[in-house]
PDB file of C-alpha atoms in Angstrom:
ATOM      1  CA  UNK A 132     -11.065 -44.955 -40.979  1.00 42.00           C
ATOM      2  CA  UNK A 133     -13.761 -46.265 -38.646  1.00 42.00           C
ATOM      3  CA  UNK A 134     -15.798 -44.101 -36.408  1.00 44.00           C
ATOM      4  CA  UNK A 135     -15.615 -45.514 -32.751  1.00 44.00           C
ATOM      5  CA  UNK A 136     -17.643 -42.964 -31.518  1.00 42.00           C
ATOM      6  CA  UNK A 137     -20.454 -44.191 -28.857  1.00 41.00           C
ATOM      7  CA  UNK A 138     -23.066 -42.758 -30.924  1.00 42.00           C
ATOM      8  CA  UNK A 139     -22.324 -44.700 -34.001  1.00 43.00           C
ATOM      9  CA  UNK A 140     -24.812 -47.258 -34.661  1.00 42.00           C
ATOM     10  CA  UNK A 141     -23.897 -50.678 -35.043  1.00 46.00           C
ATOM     11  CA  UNK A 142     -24.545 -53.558 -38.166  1.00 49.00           C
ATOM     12  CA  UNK A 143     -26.624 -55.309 -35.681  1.00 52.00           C
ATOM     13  CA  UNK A 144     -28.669 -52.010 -35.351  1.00 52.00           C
ATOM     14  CA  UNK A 145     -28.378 -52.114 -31.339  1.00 55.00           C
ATOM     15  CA  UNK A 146     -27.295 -48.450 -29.586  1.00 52.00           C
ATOM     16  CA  UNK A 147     -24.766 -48.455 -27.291  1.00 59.00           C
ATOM     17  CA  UNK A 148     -25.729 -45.776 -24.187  1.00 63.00           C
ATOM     18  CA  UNK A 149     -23.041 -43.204 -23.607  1.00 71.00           C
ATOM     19  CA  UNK A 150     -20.760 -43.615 -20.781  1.00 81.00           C
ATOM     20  CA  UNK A 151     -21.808 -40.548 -18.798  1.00 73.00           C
ATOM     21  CA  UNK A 152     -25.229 -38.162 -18.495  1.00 65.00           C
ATOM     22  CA  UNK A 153     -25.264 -34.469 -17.676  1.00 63.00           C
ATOM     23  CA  UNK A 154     -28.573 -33.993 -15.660  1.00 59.00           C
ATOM     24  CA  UNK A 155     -29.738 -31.359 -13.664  1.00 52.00           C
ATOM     25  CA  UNK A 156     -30.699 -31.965 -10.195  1.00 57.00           C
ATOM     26  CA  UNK A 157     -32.824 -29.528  -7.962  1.00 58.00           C
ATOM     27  CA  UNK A 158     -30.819 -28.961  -4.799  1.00 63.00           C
ATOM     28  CA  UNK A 159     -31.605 -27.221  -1.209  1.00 67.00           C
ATOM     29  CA  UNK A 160     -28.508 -25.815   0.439  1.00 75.00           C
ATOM     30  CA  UNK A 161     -29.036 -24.444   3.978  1.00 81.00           C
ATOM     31  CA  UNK A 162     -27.487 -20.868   4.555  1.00 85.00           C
ATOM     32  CA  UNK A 163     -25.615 -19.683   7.620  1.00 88.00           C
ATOM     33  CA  UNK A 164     -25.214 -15.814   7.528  1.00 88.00           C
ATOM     34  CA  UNK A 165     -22.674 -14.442   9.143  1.00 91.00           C
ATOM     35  CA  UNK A 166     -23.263 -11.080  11.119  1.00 90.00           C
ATOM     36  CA  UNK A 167     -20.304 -10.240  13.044  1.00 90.00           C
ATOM     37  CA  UNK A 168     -16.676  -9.293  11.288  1.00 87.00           C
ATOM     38  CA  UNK A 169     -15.480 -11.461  14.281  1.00 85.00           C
ATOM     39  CA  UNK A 170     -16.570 -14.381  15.268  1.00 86.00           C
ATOM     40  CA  UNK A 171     -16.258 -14.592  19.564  1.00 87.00           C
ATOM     41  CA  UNK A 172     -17.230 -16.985  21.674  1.00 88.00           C
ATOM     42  CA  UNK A 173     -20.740 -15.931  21.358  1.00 90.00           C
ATOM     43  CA  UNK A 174     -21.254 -16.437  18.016  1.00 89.00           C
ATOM     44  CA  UNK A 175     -20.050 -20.154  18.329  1.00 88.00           C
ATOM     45  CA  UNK A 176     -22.600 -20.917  21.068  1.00 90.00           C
ATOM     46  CA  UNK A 177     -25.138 -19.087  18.991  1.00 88.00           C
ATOM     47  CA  UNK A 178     -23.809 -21.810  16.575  1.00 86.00           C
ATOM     48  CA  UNK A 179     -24.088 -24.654  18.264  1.00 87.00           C
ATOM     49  CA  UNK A 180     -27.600 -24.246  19.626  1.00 86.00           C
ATOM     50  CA  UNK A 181     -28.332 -23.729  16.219  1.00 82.00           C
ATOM     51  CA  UNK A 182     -27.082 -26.668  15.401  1.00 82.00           C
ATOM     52  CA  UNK A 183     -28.797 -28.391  18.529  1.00 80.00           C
ATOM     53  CA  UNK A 184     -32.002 -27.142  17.459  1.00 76.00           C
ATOM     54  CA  UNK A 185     -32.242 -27.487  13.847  1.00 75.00           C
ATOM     55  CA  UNK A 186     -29.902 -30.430  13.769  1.00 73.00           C
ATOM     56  CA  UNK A 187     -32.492 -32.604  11.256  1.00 68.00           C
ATOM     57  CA  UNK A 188     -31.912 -30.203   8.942  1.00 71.00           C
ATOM     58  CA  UNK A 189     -28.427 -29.099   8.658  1.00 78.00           C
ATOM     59  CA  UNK A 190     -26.608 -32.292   9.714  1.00 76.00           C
ATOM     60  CA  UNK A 191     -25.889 -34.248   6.691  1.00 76.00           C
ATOM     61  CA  UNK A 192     -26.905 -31.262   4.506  1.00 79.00           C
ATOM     62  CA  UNK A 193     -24.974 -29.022   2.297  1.00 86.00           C
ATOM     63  CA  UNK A 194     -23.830 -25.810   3.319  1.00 89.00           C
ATOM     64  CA  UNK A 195     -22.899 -22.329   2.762  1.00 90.00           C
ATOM     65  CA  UNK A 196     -21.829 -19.128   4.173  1.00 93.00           C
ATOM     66  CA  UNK A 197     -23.208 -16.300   3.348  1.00 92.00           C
ATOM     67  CA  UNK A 198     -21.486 -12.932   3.931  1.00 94.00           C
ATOM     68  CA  UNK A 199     -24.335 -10.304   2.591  1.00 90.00           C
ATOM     69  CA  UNK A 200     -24.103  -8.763   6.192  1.00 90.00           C
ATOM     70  CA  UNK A 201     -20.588  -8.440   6.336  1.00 93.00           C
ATOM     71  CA  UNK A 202     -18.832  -7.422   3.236  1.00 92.00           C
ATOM     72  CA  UNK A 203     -15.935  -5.988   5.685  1.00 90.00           C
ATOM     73  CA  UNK A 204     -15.181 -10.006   6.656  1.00 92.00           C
ATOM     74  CA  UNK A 205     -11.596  -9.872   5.581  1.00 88.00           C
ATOM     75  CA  UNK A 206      -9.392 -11.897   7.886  1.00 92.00           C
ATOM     76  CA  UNK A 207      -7.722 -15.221   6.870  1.00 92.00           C
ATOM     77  CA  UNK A 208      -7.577 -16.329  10.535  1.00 92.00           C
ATOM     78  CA  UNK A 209     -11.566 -15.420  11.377  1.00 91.00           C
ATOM     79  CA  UNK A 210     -12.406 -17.771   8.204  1.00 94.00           C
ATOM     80  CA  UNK A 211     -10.234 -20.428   9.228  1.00 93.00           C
ATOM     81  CA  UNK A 212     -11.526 -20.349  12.533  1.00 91.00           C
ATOM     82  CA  UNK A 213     -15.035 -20.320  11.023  1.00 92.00           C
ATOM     83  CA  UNK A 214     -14.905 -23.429   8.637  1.00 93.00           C
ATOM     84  CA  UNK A 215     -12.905 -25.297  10.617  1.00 91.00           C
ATOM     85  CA  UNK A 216     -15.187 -25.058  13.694  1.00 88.00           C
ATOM     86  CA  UNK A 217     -18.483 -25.804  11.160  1.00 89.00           C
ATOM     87  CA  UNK A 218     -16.545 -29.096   9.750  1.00 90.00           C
ATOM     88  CA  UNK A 219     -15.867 -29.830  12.934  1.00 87.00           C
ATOM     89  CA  UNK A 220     -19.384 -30.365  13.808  1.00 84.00           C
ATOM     90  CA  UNK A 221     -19.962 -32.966  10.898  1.00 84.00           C
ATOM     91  CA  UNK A 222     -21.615 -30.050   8.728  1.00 87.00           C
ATOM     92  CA  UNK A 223     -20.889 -30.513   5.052  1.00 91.00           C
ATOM     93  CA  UNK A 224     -19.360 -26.973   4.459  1.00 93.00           C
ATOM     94  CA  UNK A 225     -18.962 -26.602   0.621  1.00 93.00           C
ATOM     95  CA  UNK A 226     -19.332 -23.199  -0.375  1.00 93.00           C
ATOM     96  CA  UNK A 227     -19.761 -19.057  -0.078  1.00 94.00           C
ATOM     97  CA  UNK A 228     -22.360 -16.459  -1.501  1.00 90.00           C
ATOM     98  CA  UNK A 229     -22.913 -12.561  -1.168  1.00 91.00           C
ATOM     99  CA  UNK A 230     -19.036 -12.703  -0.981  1.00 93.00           C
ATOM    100  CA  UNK A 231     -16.516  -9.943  -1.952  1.00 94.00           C
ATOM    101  CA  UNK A 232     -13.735 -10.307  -4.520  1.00 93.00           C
ATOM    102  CA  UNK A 233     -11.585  -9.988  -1.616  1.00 94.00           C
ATOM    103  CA  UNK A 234     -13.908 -12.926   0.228  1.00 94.00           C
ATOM    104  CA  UNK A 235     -14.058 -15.009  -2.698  1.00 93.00           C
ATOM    105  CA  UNK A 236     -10.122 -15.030  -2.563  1.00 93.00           C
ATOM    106  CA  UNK A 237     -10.168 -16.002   0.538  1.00 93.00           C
ATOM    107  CA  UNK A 238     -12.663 -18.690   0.717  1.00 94.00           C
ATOM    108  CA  UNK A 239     -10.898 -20.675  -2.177  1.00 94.00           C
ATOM    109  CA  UNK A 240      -8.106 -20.919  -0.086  1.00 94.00           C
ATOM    110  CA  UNK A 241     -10.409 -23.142   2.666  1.00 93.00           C
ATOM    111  CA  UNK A 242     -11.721 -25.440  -0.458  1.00 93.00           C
ATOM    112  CA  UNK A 243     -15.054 -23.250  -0.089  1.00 94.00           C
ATOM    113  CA  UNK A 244     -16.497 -22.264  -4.101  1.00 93.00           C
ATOM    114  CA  UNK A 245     -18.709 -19.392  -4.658  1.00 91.00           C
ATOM    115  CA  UNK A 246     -22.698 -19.929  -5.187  1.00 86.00           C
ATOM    116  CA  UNK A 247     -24.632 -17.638  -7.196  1.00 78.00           C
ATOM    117  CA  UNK A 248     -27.773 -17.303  -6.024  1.00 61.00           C
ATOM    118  CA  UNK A 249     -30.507 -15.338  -7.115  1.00 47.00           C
ATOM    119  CA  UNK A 250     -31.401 -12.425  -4.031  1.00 42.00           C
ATOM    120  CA  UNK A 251     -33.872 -12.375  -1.587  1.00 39.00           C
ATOM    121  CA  UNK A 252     -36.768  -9.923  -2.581  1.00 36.00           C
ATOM    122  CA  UNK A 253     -37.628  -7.614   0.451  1.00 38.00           C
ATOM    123  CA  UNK A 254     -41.300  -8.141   1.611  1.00 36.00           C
ATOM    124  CA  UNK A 255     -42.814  -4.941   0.986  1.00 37.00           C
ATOM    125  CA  UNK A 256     -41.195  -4.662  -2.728  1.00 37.00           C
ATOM    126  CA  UNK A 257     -42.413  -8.068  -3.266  1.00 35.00           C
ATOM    127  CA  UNK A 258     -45.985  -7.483  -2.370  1.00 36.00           C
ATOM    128  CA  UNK A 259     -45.794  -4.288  -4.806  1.00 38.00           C
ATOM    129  CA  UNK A 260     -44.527  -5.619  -7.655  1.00 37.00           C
ATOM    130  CA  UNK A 261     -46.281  -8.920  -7.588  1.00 39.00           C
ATOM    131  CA  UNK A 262     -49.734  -8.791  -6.943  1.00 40.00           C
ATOM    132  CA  UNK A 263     -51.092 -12.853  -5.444  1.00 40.00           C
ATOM    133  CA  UNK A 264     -53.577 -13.212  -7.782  1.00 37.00           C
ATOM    134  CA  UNK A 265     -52.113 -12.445 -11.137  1.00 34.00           C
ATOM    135  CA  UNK A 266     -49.075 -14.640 -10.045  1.00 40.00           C
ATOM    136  CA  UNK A 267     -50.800 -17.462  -9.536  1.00 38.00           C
ATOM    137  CA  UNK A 268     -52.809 -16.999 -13.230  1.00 42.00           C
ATOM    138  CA  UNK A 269     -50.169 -16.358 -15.262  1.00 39.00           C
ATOM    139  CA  UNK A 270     -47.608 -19.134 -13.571  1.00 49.00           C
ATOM    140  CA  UNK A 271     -47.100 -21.989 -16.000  1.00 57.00           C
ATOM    141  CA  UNK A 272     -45.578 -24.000 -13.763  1.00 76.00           C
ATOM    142  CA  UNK A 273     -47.943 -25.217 -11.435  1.00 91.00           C
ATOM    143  CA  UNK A 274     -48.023 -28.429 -10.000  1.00 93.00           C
ATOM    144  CA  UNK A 275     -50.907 -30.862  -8.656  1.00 95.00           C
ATOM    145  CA  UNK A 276     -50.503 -34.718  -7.420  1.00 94.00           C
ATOM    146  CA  UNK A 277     -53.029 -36.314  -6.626  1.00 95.00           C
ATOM    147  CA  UNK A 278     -51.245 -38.647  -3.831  1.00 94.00           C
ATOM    148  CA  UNK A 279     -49.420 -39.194  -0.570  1.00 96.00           C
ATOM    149  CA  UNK A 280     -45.995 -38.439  -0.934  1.00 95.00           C
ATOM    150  CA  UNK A 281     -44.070 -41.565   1.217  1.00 94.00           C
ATOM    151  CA  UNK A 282     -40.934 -41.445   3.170  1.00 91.00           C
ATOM    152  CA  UNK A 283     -37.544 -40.603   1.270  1.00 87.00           C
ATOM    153  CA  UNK A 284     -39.750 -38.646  -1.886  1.00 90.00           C
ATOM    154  CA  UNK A 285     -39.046 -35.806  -2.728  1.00 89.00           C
ATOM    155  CA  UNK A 286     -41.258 -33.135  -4.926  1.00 92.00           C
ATOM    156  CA  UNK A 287     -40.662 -30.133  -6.671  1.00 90.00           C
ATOM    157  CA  UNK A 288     -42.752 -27.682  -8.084  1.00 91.00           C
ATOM    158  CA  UNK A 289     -39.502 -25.455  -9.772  1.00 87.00           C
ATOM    159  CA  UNK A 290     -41.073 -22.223 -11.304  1.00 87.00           C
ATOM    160  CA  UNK A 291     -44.934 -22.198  -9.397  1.00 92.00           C
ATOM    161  CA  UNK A 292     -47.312 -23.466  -6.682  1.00 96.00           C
ATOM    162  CA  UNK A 293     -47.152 -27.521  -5.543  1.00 96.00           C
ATOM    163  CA  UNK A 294     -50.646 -28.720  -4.421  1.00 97.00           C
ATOM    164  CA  UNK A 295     -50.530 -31.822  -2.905  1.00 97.00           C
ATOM    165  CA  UNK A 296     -53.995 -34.230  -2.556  1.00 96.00           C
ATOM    166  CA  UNK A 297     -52.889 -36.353   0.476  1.00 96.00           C
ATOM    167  CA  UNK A 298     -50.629 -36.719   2.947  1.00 96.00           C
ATOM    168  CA  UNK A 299     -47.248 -35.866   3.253  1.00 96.00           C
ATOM    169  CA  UNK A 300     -44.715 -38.368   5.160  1.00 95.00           C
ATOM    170  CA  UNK A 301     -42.278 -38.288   8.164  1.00 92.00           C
ATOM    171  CA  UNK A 302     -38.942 -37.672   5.903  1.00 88.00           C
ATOM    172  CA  UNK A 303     -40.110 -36.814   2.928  1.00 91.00           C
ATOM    173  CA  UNK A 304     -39.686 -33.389   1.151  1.00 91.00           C
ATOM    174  CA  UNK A 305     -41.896 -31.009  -0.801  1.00 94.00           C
ATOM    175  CA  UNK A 306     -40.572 -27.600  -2.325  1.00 93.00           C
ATOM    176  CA  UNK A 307     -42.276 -25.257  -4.383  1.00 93.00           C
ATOM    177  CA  UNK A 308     -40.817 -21.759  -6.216  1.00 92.00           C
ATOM    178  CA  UNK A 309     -44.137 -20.600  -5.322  1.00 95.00           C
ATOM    179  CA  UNK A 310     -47.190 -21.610  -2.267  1.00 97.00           C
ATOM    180  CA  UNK A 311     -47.405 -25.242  -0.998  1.00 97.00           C
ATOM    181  CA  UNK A 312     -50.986 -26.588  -0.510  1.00 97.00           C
ATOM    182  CA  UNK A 313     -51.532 -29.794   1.382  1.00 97.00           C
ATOM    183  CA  UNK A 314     -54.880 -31.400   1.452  1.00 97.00           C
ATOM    184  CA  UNK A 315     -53.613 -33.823   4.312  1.00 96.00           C
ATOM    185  CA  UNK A 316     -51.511 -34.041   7.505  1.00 97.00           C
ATOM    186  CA  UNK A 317     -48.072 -33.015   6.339  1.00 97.00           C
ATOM    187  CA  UNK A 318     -45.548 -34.979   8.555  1.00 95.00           C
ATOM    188  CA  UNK A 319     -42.212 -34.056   6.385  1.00 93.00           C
ATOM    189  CA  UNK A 320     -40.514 -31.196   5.142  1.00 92.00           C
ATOM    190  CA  UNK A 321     -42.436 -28.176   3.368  1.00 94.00           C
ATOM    191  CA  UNK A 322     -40.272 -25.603   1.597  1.00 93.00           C
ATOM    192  CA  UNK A 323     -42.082 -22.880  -0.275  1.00 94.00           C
ATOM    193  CA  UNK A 324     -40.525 -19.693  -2.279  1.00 92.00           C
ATOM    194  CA  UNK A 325     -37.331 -21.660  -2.658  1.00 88.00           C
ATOM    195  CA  UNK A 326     -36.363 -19.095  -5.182  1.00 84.00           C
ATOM    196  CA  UNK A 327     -36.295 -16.047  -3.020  1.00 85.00           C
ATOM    197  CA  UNK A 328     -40.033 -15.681  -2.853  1.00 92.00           C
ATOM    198  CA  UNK A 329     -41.224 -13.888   0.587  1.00 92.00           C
ATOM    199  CA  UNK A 330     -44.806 -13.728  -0.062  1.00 95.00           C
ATOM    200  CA  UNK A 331     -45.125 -17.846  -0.666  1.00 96.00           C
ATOM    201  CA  UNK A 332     -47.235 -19.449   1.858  1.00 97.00           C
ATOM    202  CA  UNK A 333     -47.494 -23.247   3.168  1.00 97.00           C
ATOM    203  CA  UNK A 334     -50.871 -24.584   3.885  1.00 97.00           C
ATOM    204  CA  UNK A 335     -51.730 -27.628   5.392  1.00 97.00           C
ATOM    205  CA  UNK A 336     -55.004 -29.413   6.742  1.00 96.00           C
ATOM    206  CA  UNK A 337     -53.131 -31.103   9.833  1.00 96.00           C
ATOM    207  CA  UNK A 338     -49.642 -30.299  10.984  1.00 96.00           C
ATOM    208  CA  UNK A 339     -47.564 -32.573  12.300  1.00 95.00           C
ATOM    209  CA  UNK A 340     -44.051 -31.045  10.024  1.00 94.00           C
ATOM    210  CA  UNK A 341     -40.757 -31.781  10.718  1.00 90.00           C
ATOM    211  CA  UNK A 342     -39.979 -28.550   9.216  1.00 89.00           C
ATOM    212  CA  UNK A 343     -41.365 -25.144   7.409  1.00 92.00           C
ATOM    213  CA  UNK A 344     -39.818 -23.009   5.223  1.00 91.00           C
ATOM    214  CA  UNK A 345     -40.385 -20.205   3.532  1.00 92.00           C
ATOM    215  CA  UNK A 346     -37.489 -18.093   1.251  1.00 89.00           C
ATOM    216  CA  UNK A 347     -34.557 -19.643   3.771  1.00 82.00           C
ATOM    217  CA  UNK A 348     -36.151 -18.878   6.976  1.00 85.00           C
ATOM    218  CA  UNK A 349     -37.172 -21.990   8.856  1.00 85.00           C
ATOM    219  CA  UNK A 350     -38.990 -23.621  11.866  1.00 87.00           C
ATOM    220  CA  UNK A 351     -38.264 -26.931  13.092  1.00 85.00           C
ATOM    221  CA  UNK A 352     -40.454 -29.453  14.608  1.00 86.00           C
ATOM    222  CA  UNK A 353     -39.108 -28.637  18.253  1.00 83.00           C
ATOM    223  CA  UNK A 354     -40.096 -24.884  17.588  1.00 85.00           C
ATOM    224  CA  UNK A 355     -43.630 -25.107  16.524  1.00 90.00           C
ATOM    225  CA  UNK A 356     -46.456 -24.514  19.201  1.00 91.00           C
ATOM    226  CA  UNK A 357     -47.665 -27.597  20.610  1.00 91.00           C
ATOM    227  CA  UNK A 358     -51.196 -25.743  20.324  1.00 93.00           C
ATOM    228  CA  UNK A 359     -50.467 -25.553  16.564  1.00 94.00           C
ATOM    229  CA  UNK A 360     -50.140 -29.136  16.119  1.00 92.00           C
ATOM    230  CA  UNK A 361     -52.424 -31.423  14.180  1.00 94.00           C
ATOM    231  CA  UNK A 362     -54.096 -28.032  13.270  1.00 95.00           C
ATOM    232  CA  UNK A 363     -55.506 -26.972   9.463  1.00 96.00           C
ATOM    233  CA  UNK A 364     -52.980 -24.265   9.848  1.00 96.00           C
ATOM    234  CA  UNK A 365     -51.307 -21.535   7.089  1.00 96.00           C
ATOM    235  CA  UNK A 366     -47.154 -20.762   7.719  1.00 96.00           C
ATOM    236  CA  UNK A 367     -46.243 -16.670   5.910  1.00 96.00           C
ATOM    237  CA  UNK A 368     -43.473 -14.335   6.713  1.00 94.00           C
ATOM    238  CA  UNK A 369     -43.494 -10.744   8.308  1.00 92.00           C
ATOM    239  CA  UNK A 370     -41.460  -8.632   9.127  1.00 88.00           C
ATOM    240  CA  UNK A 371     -38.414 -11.078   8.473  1.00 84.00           C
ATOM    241  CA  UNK A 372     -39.969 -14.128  10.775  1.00 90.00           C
ATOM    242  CA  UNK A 373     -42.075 -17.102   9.649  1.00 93.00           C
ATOM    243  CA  UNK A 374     -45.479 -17.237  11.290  1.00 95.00           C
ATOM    244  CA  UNK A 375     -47.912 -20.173  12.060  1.00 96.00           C
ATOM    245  CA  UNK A 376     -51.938 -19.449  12.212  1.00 96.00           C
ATOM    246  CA  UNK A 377     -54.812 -21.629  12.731  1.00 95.00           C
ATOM    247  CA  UNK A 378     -57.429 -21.912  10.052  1.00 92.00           C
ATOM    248  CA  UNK A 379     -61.115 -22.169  11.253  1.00 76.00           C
TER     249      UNK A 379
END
C-alpha cells in the first residue's frame, strides 16, 4: 500500500511542506488585578480612567484578570458584571491567573481560560538572592543589535539583557527577561523583566517612550514628566512603583 503521508518524498525528489507549523510565539498580555471582592461603582471609574490613560496599551491588546488579591472572589454575578463591562470597552478579555479552583470554575463559564504564569519575585528577595553582577555574567542569553529598530518591530531578548545600538521607533516594541539598554532616543515601547524580574532596569540616552515597563508595572507616555523628556534617563522599581531618573 502506498504511503500518502506529506513527508514522503516524491520520484521527482521535490518535498512537499506540511500543511500546518507549530511555532512558538513570545506574547505580552496586560494584567488587570482585581482588589475588591466587589466590584462598585468605584472600581469601574477606577477602570475606565485606566483605560483613558493607558488606552495605547490595553486597547487592542490581550487581557487577563488576575485574582492573586482576592482569592475570596466567588460570585457568578460580580464576574459577569466584570467581563462583561471590560468587553464592553473593546478590551480583548481572554483569560484568568492567580485564580482558585473555585475561580477557575467560574471563569470557564464566561469563555475566560486559565494562564499560568510564573510569580512575581518580591523586591527585597530578589535583590538577595540575585546579586546584578553575577546575573548579568552568567546569563547566556544576552542580546545586542547593532541597529534602529523601525515602526511595527518587535525584539526580544527571552532569557537576558537586550542592548540596543540606535534608536528605537514610535510603535515599535522591545522586551527583555532581563535590563534594556538603548544607545539612542527610544520613541516605542520598552518592556524589561518580562518574566517577573523586579530588579530589571530600562536605560535610554533620550526619552521620548510611548511606554515603560518593568515586571507588569507600567508608565505611559501621558504620565512621564515633561522634565524627563528627551533626557539620558534610567526607569527601576521601588517599593512597588516604577521610577524615572536623569543620568548626568
Amino acid at each position: 500500500m502506498q504511503d500518502n503521508d506529506a513527508r514522503q518524498l516524491p520520484t521527482g525528489g521535490a518535498v512537499r511542506a506540511e500543511p500546518i507549523q507549530v511555532r512558538g510565539r513570545f506574547l505580552t498580555a496586560i494584567a488587570i488585578r482585581i482588589e475588591v471582592d466587589s466590584p462598585d461603582a468605584r472600581f469601574f471609574a477606577a477602570l475606565d480612567e485606566k483605560i483613558r490613560s493607558a488606552a495605547n496599551l490595553m486597547v487592542g491588546a490581550p487581557i487577563l484578570l488576575d485574582f492573586e488579591k482576592v482569592p475570596g472572589f466567588a460570585s457568578r454575578d460580580h464576574l459577569g458584571e466584570l467581563v462583561r463591562a471590560i468587553r464592553e470597552k473593546g478590551l480583548l478579555l481572554f483569560g484568568v491567573q492567580n485564580v482558585t479552583p473555585e475561580q477557575q470554575a467560574l471563569a470557564e463559564e464566561f469563555g475566560l481560560i486559565q494562564v499560568l504564569v510564573g510569580r512575581d519575585t518580591p523586591v527585597q528577595q530578589a535583590r538577595a538572592a540575585s546579586p546584578r553582577r553575577s546575573r548579568l555574567v552568567a546569563q547566556p542569553g544576552n542580546k545586542v543589535i547593532h541597529r534602529h529598530v523601525r515602526s511595527g518591530q518587535l525584539v526580544v531578548a527571552e532569557r537576558g539583557d537586550l542592548t540596543i545600538i540606535g534608536s528605537v521607533a514610535s510603535g515599535a516594541e522591545v522586551l527583555a527577561s532581563g535590563n534594556i539598554h538603548i544607545y539612542g532616543t527610544l520613541r516605542g515601547r520598552a518592556m524589561a523583566g518580562v518574566e517577573g524580574d523586579t530588579n530589571a532596569r530600562i536605560f535610554c540616552s533620550k526619552l521620548e517612550a510611548e511606554l515603560l515597563a518593568i515586571a507588569g508595572l507600567f508608565k505611559t507616555s501621558e504620565t512621564i514628566h515633561p522634565d524627563l523628556r528627551r533626557c539620558n534617563v534610567q526607569a527601576f522599581l521601588e517599593d512597588e512603583t516604577l521610577h524615572i531618573e536623569r543620568l548626568v
